Amino acid sequence: DVKVTQSSRYLVKRTGEKVFLECVQDMDHENMFWYRQDPGLGLRLIYFSYDVKMKEKGDIPEGYSVSREKKERFSLILESASTNQTSMYLCASTRTSGGRGELFFGEGSRLTVL
Amino acid sequence: GDSVTQMEGPVTLSEEAFLTINCTYTATGYPSLFWYVQYPGEGLQLLLKATKADDKGSNKGFEATYRKETTSFHLEKGSVQVSDSAVYFCALFTGQAGTALIFGKGTTLSVSS
């Protein structure tokens, strides 16, 4: 069964802390994505990566960075967490050749910043 | 730029009622269109898709037809069940290099017995 696994379902952090959200996929997909989901705003793309060590900014990259050192792993980093980054974070992956719109999602990481 | 507009929710229905969730899009070229569903406490999963005009995607009793003339991809189901309660997202993908899937804001469906 194909799988996208996010390391933490729930996190509580304090303002100013550095936060790492990890995502691993076992489908050998080239493309990986980080979205943020907020009520009334839907899903907004933060960053995506189409290859190892490659990254592209999405619609709302400010305050975030990413790392893709291995094909299966895509990390989202909040350098200095702020309360407006309290949200649900969703990781997804897809292959490049055919079916690029067919994303496979993890279950999400709900982050609360106090 | 490219965008997706969905009807705002929440949509509240009784079991066995007919469902329509409207979705329209703006895009250059010929995008592929998708409906994703998010059940409570879970991530999103693909419900159905259509890759060209007049294609009909279907799955689990849901259907949507890619209408290029009206730039629409409305989701329908003839008889909803309580288990269909979820958030539904319409999305498009243009396939252009360096782009990602574009989602609508989502429509919450609540079905009561």
PDB file of C-alpha atoms in Angstrom:
ATOM      1  CA  ASP A   1       0.000   0.000   0.000  1.00  0.00           C
ATOM      2  CA  VAL A   2       1.472   3.328  -1.064  1.00  0.00           C
ATOM      3  CA  LYS A   3       2.156   5.739   1.699  1.00  0.00           C
ATOM      4  CA  VAL A   4       3.113   9.277   2.597  1.00  0.00           C
ATOM      5  CA  THR A   5       4.078   9.497   6.247  1.00  0.00           C
ATOM      6  CA  GLN A   6       4.322  12.693   8.237  1.00  0.00           C
ATOM      7  CA  SER A   7       6.387  12.361  11.367  1.00  0.00           C
ATOM      8  CA  SER A   8       4.099  14.143  13.817  1.00  0.00           C
ATOM      9  CA  ARG A   9       0.315  14.368  13.842  1.00  0.00           C
ATOM     10  CA  TYR A  10       0.217  17.033  16.553  1.00  0.00           C
ATOM     11  CA  LEU A  11       2.858  19.487  17.718  1.00  0.00           C
ATOM     12  CA  VAL A  12       2.816  22.342  20.202  1.00  0.00           C
ATOM     13  CA  LYS A  13       5.689  24.820  20.010  1.00  0.00           C
ATOM     14  CA  ARG A  14       6.532  28.183  21.458  1.00  0.00           C
ATOM     15  CA  THR A  15       7.060  31.418  19.545  1.00  0.00           C
ATOM     16  CA  GLY A  16      10.616  31.658  18.265  1.00  0.00           C
ATOM     17  CA  GLU A  17      11.320  27.933  18.327  1.00  0.00           C
ATOM     18  CA  LYS A  18      12.743  26.178  15.285  1.00  0.00           C
ATOM     19  CA  VAL A  19      10.306  23.557  14.008  1.00  0.00           C
ATOM     20  CA  PHE A  20      10.955  20.609  11.706  1.00  0.00           C
ATOM     21  CA  LEU A  21       8.131  18.800   9.927  1.00  0.00           C
ATOM     22  CA  GLU A  22       9.240  15.598   8.251  1.00  0.00           C
ATOM     23  CA  CYS A  23       7.616  13.780   5.361  1.00  0.00           C
ATOM     24  CA  VAL A  24       8.603  10.445   3.838  1.00  0.00           C
ATOM     25  CA  GLN A  25       7.094   8.683   0.814  1.00  0.00           C
ATOM     26  CA  ASP A  26       7.680   5.101  -0.266  1.00  0.00           C
ATOM     27  CA  MET A  27       6.523   5.410  -3.892  1.00  0.00           C
ATOM     28  CA  ASP A  28       9.770   6.629  -5.477  1.00  0.00           C
ATOM     29  CA  HIS A  29       7.994   9.829  -6.530  1.00  0.00           C
ATOM     30  CA  GLU A  30      10.072  12.660  -7.951  1.00  0.00           C
ATOM     31  CA  ASN A  31       7.786  15.483  -6.832  1.00  0.00           C
ATOM     32  CA  MET A  32       6.951  16.427  -3.265  1.00  0.00           C
ATOM     33  CA  PHE A  33       4.901  19.286  -1.866  1.00  0.00           C
ATOM     34  CA  TRP A  34       4.105  21.093   1.352  1.00  0.00           C
ATOM     35  CA  TYR A  35       0.692  22.702   1.703  1.00  0.00           C
ATOM     36  CA  ARG A  36      -0.868  24.621   4.519  1.00  0.00           C
ATOM     37  CA  GLN A  37      -4.600  24.197   5.219  1.00  0.00           C
ATOM     38  CA  ASP A  38      -6.600  26.854   7.039  1.00  0.00           C
ATOM     39  CA  PRO A  39     -10.378  27.236   7.441  1.00  0.00           C
ATOM     40  CA  GLY A  40     -11.843  29.409   4.717  1.00  0.00           C
ATOM     41  CA  LEU A  41      -8.549  29.553   2.822  1.00  0.00           C
ATOM     42  CA  GLY A  42      -8.319  25.994   1.552  1.00  0.00           C
ATOM     43  CA  LEU A  43      -4.910  24.600   0.660  1.00  0.00           C
ATOM     44  CA  ARG A  44      -2.065  26.962  -0.055  1.00  0.00           C
ATOM     45  CA  LEU A  45       1.225  25.784  -1.499  1.00  0.00           C
ATOM     46  CA  ILE A  46       4.286  26.620   0.559  1.00  0.00           C
ATOM     47  CA  TYR A  47       7.126  24.891  -1.313  1.00  0.00           C
ATOM     48  CA  PHE A  48       7.572  22.018  -3.692  1.00  0.00           C
ATOM     49  CA  SER A  49      10.448  19.968  -5.015  1.00  0.00           C
ATOM     50  CA  TYR A  50      10.726  18.130  -8.319  1.00  0.00           C
ATOM     51  CA  ASP A  51      14.049  16.458  -7.633  1.00  0.00           C
ATOM     52  CA  VAL A  52      16.600  15.854  -4.924  1.00  0.00           C
ATOM     53  CA  LYS A  53      18.180  19.106  -3.729  1.00  0.00           C
ATOM     54  CA  MET A  54      15.768  21.112  -5.915  1.00  0.00           C
ATOM     55  CA  LYS A  55      13.076  23.378  -4.529  1.00  0.00           C
ATOM     56  CA  GLU A  56      10.566  25.877  -5.812  1.00  0.00           C
ATOM     57  CA  LYS A  57       8.647  28.515  -3.884  1.00  0.00           C
ATOM     58  CA  GLY A  58       4.921  28.181  -3.792  1.00  0.00           C
ATOM     59  CA  ASP A  59       2.371  30.856  -3.019  1.00  0.00           C
ATOM     60  CA  ILE A  60       3.283  31.489   0.631  1.00  0.00           C
ATOM     61  CA  PRO A  61       6.977  30.638   1.234  1.00  0.00           C
ATOM     62  CA  GLU A  62       7.692  33.461   3.673  1.00  0.00           C
ATOM     63  CA  GLY A  63       8.788  32.194   7.067  1.00  0.00           C
ATOM     64  CA  TYR A  64       9.457  28.681   5.782  1.00  0.00           C
ATOM     65  CA  SER A  65      12.315  26.765   4.231  1.00  0.00           C
ATOM     66  CA  VAL A  66      12.627  23.196   2.960  1.00  0.00           C
ATOM     67  CA  SER A  67      15.196  20.476   2.557  1.00  0.00           C
ATOM     68  CA  ARG A  68      15.272  17.544   0.120  1.00  0.00           C
ATOM     69  CA  GLU A  69      18.510  15.626   0.644  1.00  0.00           C
ATOM     70  CA  LYS A  70      17.038  12.255  -0.351  1.00  0.00           C
ATOM     71  CA  LYS A  71      14.362  11.432  -2.869  1.00  0.00           C
ATOM     72  CA  GLU A  72      11.972   9.954  -0.339  1.00  0.00           C
ATOM     73  CA  ARG A  73      12.191  12.708   2.274  1.00  0.00           C
ATOM     74  CA  PHE A  74      11.013  16.327   2.177  1.00  0.00           C
ATOM     75  CA  SER A  75      11.306  18.464   5.288  1.00  0.00           C
ATOM     76  CA  LEU A  76       9.572  21.723   6.095  1.00  0.00           C
ATOM     77  CA  ILE A  77      11.403  24.068   8.459  1.00  0.00           C
ATOM     78  CA  LEU A  78      10.036  26.987  10.415  1.00  0.00           C
ATOM     79  CA  GLU A  79      13.163  28.904  11.392  1.00  0.00           C
ATOM     80  CA  SER A  80      11.425  30.939  14.091  1.00  0.00           C
ATOM     81  CA  ALA A  81       7.846  29.869  14.668  1.00  0.00           C
ATOM     82  CA  SER A  82       5.180  32.531  15.030  1.00  0.00           C
ATOM     83  CA  THR A  83       1.563  32.287  16.150  1.00  0.00           C
ATOM     84  CA  ASN A  84       0.307  32.958  12.611  1.00  0.00           C
ATOM     85  CA  GLN A  85       1.942  29.712  11.560  1.00  0.00           C
ATOM     86  CA  THR A  86      -0.515  27.735  13.672  1.00  0.00           C
ATOM     87  CA  SER A  87      -2.126  25.538  11.043  1.00  0.00           C
ATOM     88  CA  MET A  88      -2.541  22.093   9.521  1.00  0.00           C
ATOM     89  CA  TYR A  89       0.395  21.166   7.296  1.00  0.00           C
ATOM     90  CA  LEU A  90      -0.056  18.601   4.540  1.00  0.00           C
ATOM     91  CA  CYS A  91       2.684  16.837   2.633  1.00  0.00           C
ATOM     92  CA  ALA A  92       2.035  15.245  -0.748  1.00  0.00           C
ATOM     93  CA  SER A  93       3.933  13.497  -3.518  1.00  0.00           C
ATOM     94  CA  THR A  94       3.434  12.551  -7.142  1.00  0.00           C
ATOM     95  CA  ARG A  95       5.390  11.079 -10.011  1.00  0.00           C
ATOM     96  CA  THR A  96       6.616  13.123 -12.963  1.00  0.00           C
ATOM     97  CA  SER A  97       5.771  10.894 -15.914  1.00  0.00           C
ATOM     98  CA  GLY A  98       2.004  10.888 -16.273  1.00  0.00           C
ATOM     99  CA  GLY A  99      -0.491  11.523 -13.496  1.00  0.00           C
ATOM    100  CA  ARG A 100       1.276  14.560 -12.102  1.00  0.00           C
ATOM    101  CA  GLY A 101      -1.997  15.947 -10.840  1.00  0.00           C
ATOM    102  CA  GLU A 102      -2.651  12.803  -8.830  1.00  0.00           C
ATOM    103  CA  LEU A 103      -1.224  13.655  -5.467  1.00  0.00           C
ATOM    104  CA  PHE A 104      -0.857  11.273  -2.571  1.00  0.00           C
ATOM    105  CA  PHE A 105      -1.233  13.017   0.767  1.00  0.00           C
ATOM    106  CA  GLY A 106      -0.067  12.316   4.274  1.00  0.00           C
ATOM    107  CA  GLU A 107      -2.494  12.571   7.175  1.00  0.00           C
ATOM    108  CA  GLY A 108      -1.316  16.030   8.126  1.00  0.00           C
ATOM    109  CA  SER A 109       0.574  17.650  10.979  1.00  0.00           C
ATOM    110  CA  ARG A 110      -1.402  20.011  13.153  1.00  0.00           C
ATOM    111  CA  LEU A 111       0.948  22.645  14.557  1.00  0.00           C
ATOM    112  CA  THR A 112       0.028  24.991  17.375  1.00  0.00           C
ATOM    113  CA  VAL A 113       2.391  27.864  18.141  1.00  0.00           C
ATOM    114  CA  LEU A 114       1.871  29.482  21.533  1.00  0.00           C
TER     115      LEU A 114
ATOM    116  CA  GLY B   1      -3.466  33.539 -13.243  1.00  0.00           C
ATOM    117  CA  ASP B   2      -4.930  30.074 -13.022  1.00  0.00           C
ATOM    118  CA  SER B   3      -7.570  29.584 -10.348  1.00  0.00           C
ATOM    119  CA  VAL B   4     -10.410  27.402  -9.100  1.00  0.00           C
ATOM    120  CA  THR B   5     -13.650  28.656  -7.576  1.00  0.00           C
ATOM    121  CA  GLN B   6     -15.936  26.366  -5.590  1.00  0.00           C
ATOM    122  CA  MET B   7     -19.325  27.012  -4.068  1.00  0.00           C
ATOM    123  CA  GLU B   8     -19.045  27.948  -0.453  1.00  0.00           C
ATOM    124  CA  GLY B   9     -20.319  25.618   2.180  1.00  0.00           C
ATOM    125  CA  PRO B  10     -21.279  24.130   4.364  1.00  0.00           C
ATOM    126  CA  VAL B  11     -23.704  22.001   2.416  1.00  0.00           C
ATOM    127  CA  THR B  12     -26.131  20.152   4.654  1.00  0.00           C
ATOM    128  CA  LEU B  13     -28.231  17.319   3.229  1.00  0.00           C
ATOM    129  CA  SER B  14     -30.363  14.441   4.388  1.00  0.00           C
ATOM    130  CA  GLU B  15     -29.378  10.905   3.505  1.00  0.00           C
ATOM    131  CA  GLU B  16     -30.389   9.881  -0.060  1.00  0.00           C
ATOM    132  CA  ALA B  17     -30.585  13.503  -1.238  1.00  0.00           C
ATOM    133  CA  PHE B  18     -29.041  14.643  -4.525  1.00  0.00           C
ATOM    134  CA  LEU B  19     -25.721  16.446  -4.283  1.00  0.00           C
ATOM    135  CA  THR B  20     -24.189  19.092  -6.509  1.00  0.00           C
ATOM    136  CA  ILE B  21     -21.039  21.004  -5.639  1.00  0.00           C
ATOM    137  CA  ASN B  22     -20.190  23.639  -8.218  1.00  0.00           C
ATOM    138  CA  CYS B  23     -16.669  24.216  -9.461  1.00  0.00           C
ATOM    139  CA  THR B  24     -15.463  26.604 -12.147  1.00  0.00           C
ATOM    140  CA  TYR B  25     -11.941  27.304 -13.255  1.00  0.00           C
ATOM    141  CA  THR B  26      -9.737  29.800 -15.046  1.00  0.00           C
ATOM    142  CA  ALA B  27      -6.699  28.438 -16.825  1.00  0.00           C
ATOM    143  CA  THR B  28      -4.594  28.813 -19.909  1.00  0.00           C
ATOM    144  CA  GLY B  29      -4.342  25.837 -22.180  1.00  0.00           C
ATOM    145  CA  TYR B  30      -6.054  22.565 -21.409  1.00  0.00           C
ATOM    146  CA  PRO B  31      -5.780  21.646 -17.752  1.00  0.00           C
ATOM    147  CA  SER B  32      -6.601  18.365 -16.098  1.00  0.00           C
ATOM    148  CA  LEU B  33      -9.320  18.620 -13.462  1.00  0.00           C
ATOM    149  CA  PHE B  34      -9.690  16.757 -10.197  1.00  0.00           C
ATOM    150  CA  TRP B  35     -11.908  16.308  -7.168  1.00  0.00           C
ATOM    151  CA  TYR B  36     -10.227  15.410  -3.911  1.00  0.00           C
ATOM    152  CA  VAL B  37     -11.984  14.420  -0.680  1.00  0.00           C
ATOM    153  CA  GLN B  38     -10.839  14.829   2.903  1.00  0.00           C
ATOM    154  CA  TYR B  39     -12.605  12.717   5.516  1.00  0.00           C
ATOM    155  CA  PRO B  40     -12.465  13.888   9.145  1.00  0.00           C
ATOM    156  CA  GLY B  41      -9.008  13.530  10.638  1.00  0.00           C
ATOM    157  CA  GLU B  42      -7.397  12.400   7.406  1.00  0.00           C
ATOM    158  CA  GLY B  43      -5.360  13.804   4.543  1.00  0.00           C
ATOM    159  CA  LEU B  44      -6.801  14.386   1.090  1.00  0.00           C
ATOM    160  CA  GLN B  45      -7.357  11.574  -1.366  1.00  0.00           C
ATOM    161  CA  LEU B  46      -8.172  11.626  -5.036  1.00  0.00           C
ATOM    162  CA  LEU B  47     -11.867  11.056  -5.710  1.00  0.00           C
ATOM    163  CA  LEU B  48     -12.020  11.401  -9.495  1.00  0.00           C
ATOM    164  CA  LYS B  49     -10.384  13.144 -12.424  1.00  0.00           C
ATOM    165  CA  ALA B  50     -10.856  14.194 -16.060  1.00  0.00           C
ATOM    166  CA  THR B  51      -8.022  15.050 -18.385  1.00  0.00           C
ATOM    167  CA  LYS B  52      -9.782  16.508 -21.434  1.00  0.00           C
ATOM    168  CA  ALA B  53     -12.966  18.249 -22.468  1.00  0.00           C
ATOM    169  CA  ASP B  54     -16.182  16.188 -22.233  1.00  0.00           C
ATOM    170  CA  ASP B  55     -14.466  13.499 -20.157  1.00  0.00           C
ATOM    171  CA  LYS B  56     -16.527  12.228 -17.246  1.00  0.00           C
ATOM    172  CA  GLY B  57     -14.760  11.143 -14.102  1.00  0.00           C
ATOM    173  CA  SER B  58     -16.565   8.818 -11.712  1.00  0.00           C
ATOM    174  CA  ASN B  59     -15.903   6.978  -8.476  1.00  0.00           C
ATOM    175  CA  LYS B  60     -17.932   5.785  -5.464  1.00  0.00           C
ATOM    176  CA  GLY B  61     -21.166   7.030  -7.070  1.00  0.00           C
ATOM    177  CA  PHE B  62     -19.761  10.533  -7.632  1.00  0.00           C
ATOM    178  CA  GLU B  63     -19.489  11.996 -11.126  1.00  0.00           C
ATOM    179  CA  ALA B  64     -18.103  15.152 -12.718  1.00  0.00           C
ATOM    180  CA  THR B  65     -17.938  16.178 -16.381  1.00  0.00           C
ATOM    181  CA  TYR B  66     -15.217  18.422 -17.808  1.00  0.00           C
ATOM    182  CA  ARG B  67     -17.113  21.222 -19.583  1.00  0.00           C
ATOM    183  CA  LYS B  68     -14.743  23.451 -21.524  1.00  0.00           C
ATOM    184  CA  GLU B  69     -17.464  25.737 -22.856  1.00  0.00           C
ATOM    185  CA  THR B  70     -18.551  26.689 -19.339  1.00  0.00           C
ATOM    186  CA  THR B  71     -15.130  26.076 -17.702  1.00  0.00           C
ATOM    187  CA  SER B  72     -16.820  23.918 -15.099  1.00  0.00           C
ATOM    188  CA  PHE B  73     -16.348  20.587 -13.352  1.00  0.00           C
ATOM    189  CA  HIS B  74     -19.338  20.208 -11.029  1.00  0.00           C
ATOM    190  CA  LEU B  75     -19.428  17.241  -8.643  1.00  0.00           C
ATOM    191  CA  GLU B  76     -22.674  15.261  -8.411  1.00  0.00           C
ATOM    192  CA  LYS B  77     -24.024  12.257  -6.584  1.00  0.00           C
ATOM    193  CA  GLY B  78     -27.525  10.903  -6.921  1.00  0.00           C
ATOM    194  CA  SER B  79     -27.998   9.671  -3.353  1.00  0.00           C
ATOM    195  CA  VAL B  80     -25.633  10.745  -0.586  1.00  0.00           C
ATOM    196  CA  GLN B  81     -24.872   8.724   2.524  1.00  0.00           C
ATOM    197  CA  VAL B  82     -23.799   9.772   5.995  1.00  0.00           C
ATOM    198  CA  SER B  83     -20.355   8.366   5.195  1.00  0.00           C
ATOM    199  CA  ASP B  84     -19.981  10.978   2.419  1.00  0.00           C
ATOM    200  CA  SER B  85     -19.655  13.720   5.032  1.00  0.00           C
ATOM    201  CA  ALA B  86     -16.287  15.285   4.264  1.00  0.00           C
ATOM    202  CA  VAL B  87     -14.585  18.298   2.711  1.00  0.00           C
ATOM    203  CA  TYR B  88     -14.443  18.263  -1.091  1.00  0.00           C
ATOM    204  CA  PHE B  89     -11.781  20.114  -3.063  1.00  0.00           C
ATOM    205  CA  CYS B  90     -11.821  20.900  -6.754  1.00  0.00           C
ATOM    206  CA  ALA B  91      -8.385  21.250  -8.339  1.00  0.00           C
ATOM    207  CA  LEU B  92      -6.684  21.841 -11.662  1.00  0.00           C
ATOM    208  CA  PHE B  93      -3.294  21.031 -13.103  1.00  0.00           C
ATOM    209  CA  THR B  94      -1.991  22.738 -16.216  1.00  0.00           C
ATOM    210  CA  GLY B  95       1.049  20.516 -16.605  1.00  0.00           C
ATOM    211  CA  GLN B  96       3.337  23.449 -17.241  1.00  0.00           C
ATOM    212  CA  ALA B  97       6.895  23.034 -16.046  1.00  0.00           C
ATOM    213  CA  GLY B  98       7.448  24.209 -12.524  1.00  0.00           C
ATOM    214  CA  THR B  99       3.778  24.317 -11.580  1.00  0.00           C
ATOM    215  CA  ALA B 100       1.773  22.434  -9.022  1.00  0.00           C
ATOM    216  CA  LEU B 101      -1.843  21.495  -8.460  1.00  0.00           C
ATOM    217  CA  ILE B 102      -4.132  24.472  -7.759  1.00  0.00           C
ATOM    218  CA  PHE B 103      -6.926  23.865  -5.273  1.00  0.00           C
ATOM    219  CA  GLY B 104     -10.239  25.528  -4.593  1.00  0.00           C
ATOM    220  CA  LYS B 105     -11.048  26.499  -1.025  1.00  0.00           C
ATOM    221  CA  GLY B 106     -13.038  23.366  -0.315  1.00  0.00           C
ATOM    222  CA  THR B 107     -16.706  22.679   0.377  1.00  0.00           C
ATOM    223  CA  THR B 108     -17.806  20.970   3.567  1.00  0.00           C
ATOM    224  CA  LEU B 109     -20.593  18.439   3.144  1.00  0.00           C
ATOM    225  CA  SER B 110     -22.589  17.234   6.126  1.00  0.00           C
ATOM    226  CA  VAL B 111     -25.099  14.421   5.619  1.00  0.00           C
ATOM    227  CA  SER B 112     -27.580  13.494   8.344  1.00  0.00           C
ATOM    228  CA  SER B 113     -29.622  10.327   8.677  1.00  0.00           C
TER     229      SER B 113
END
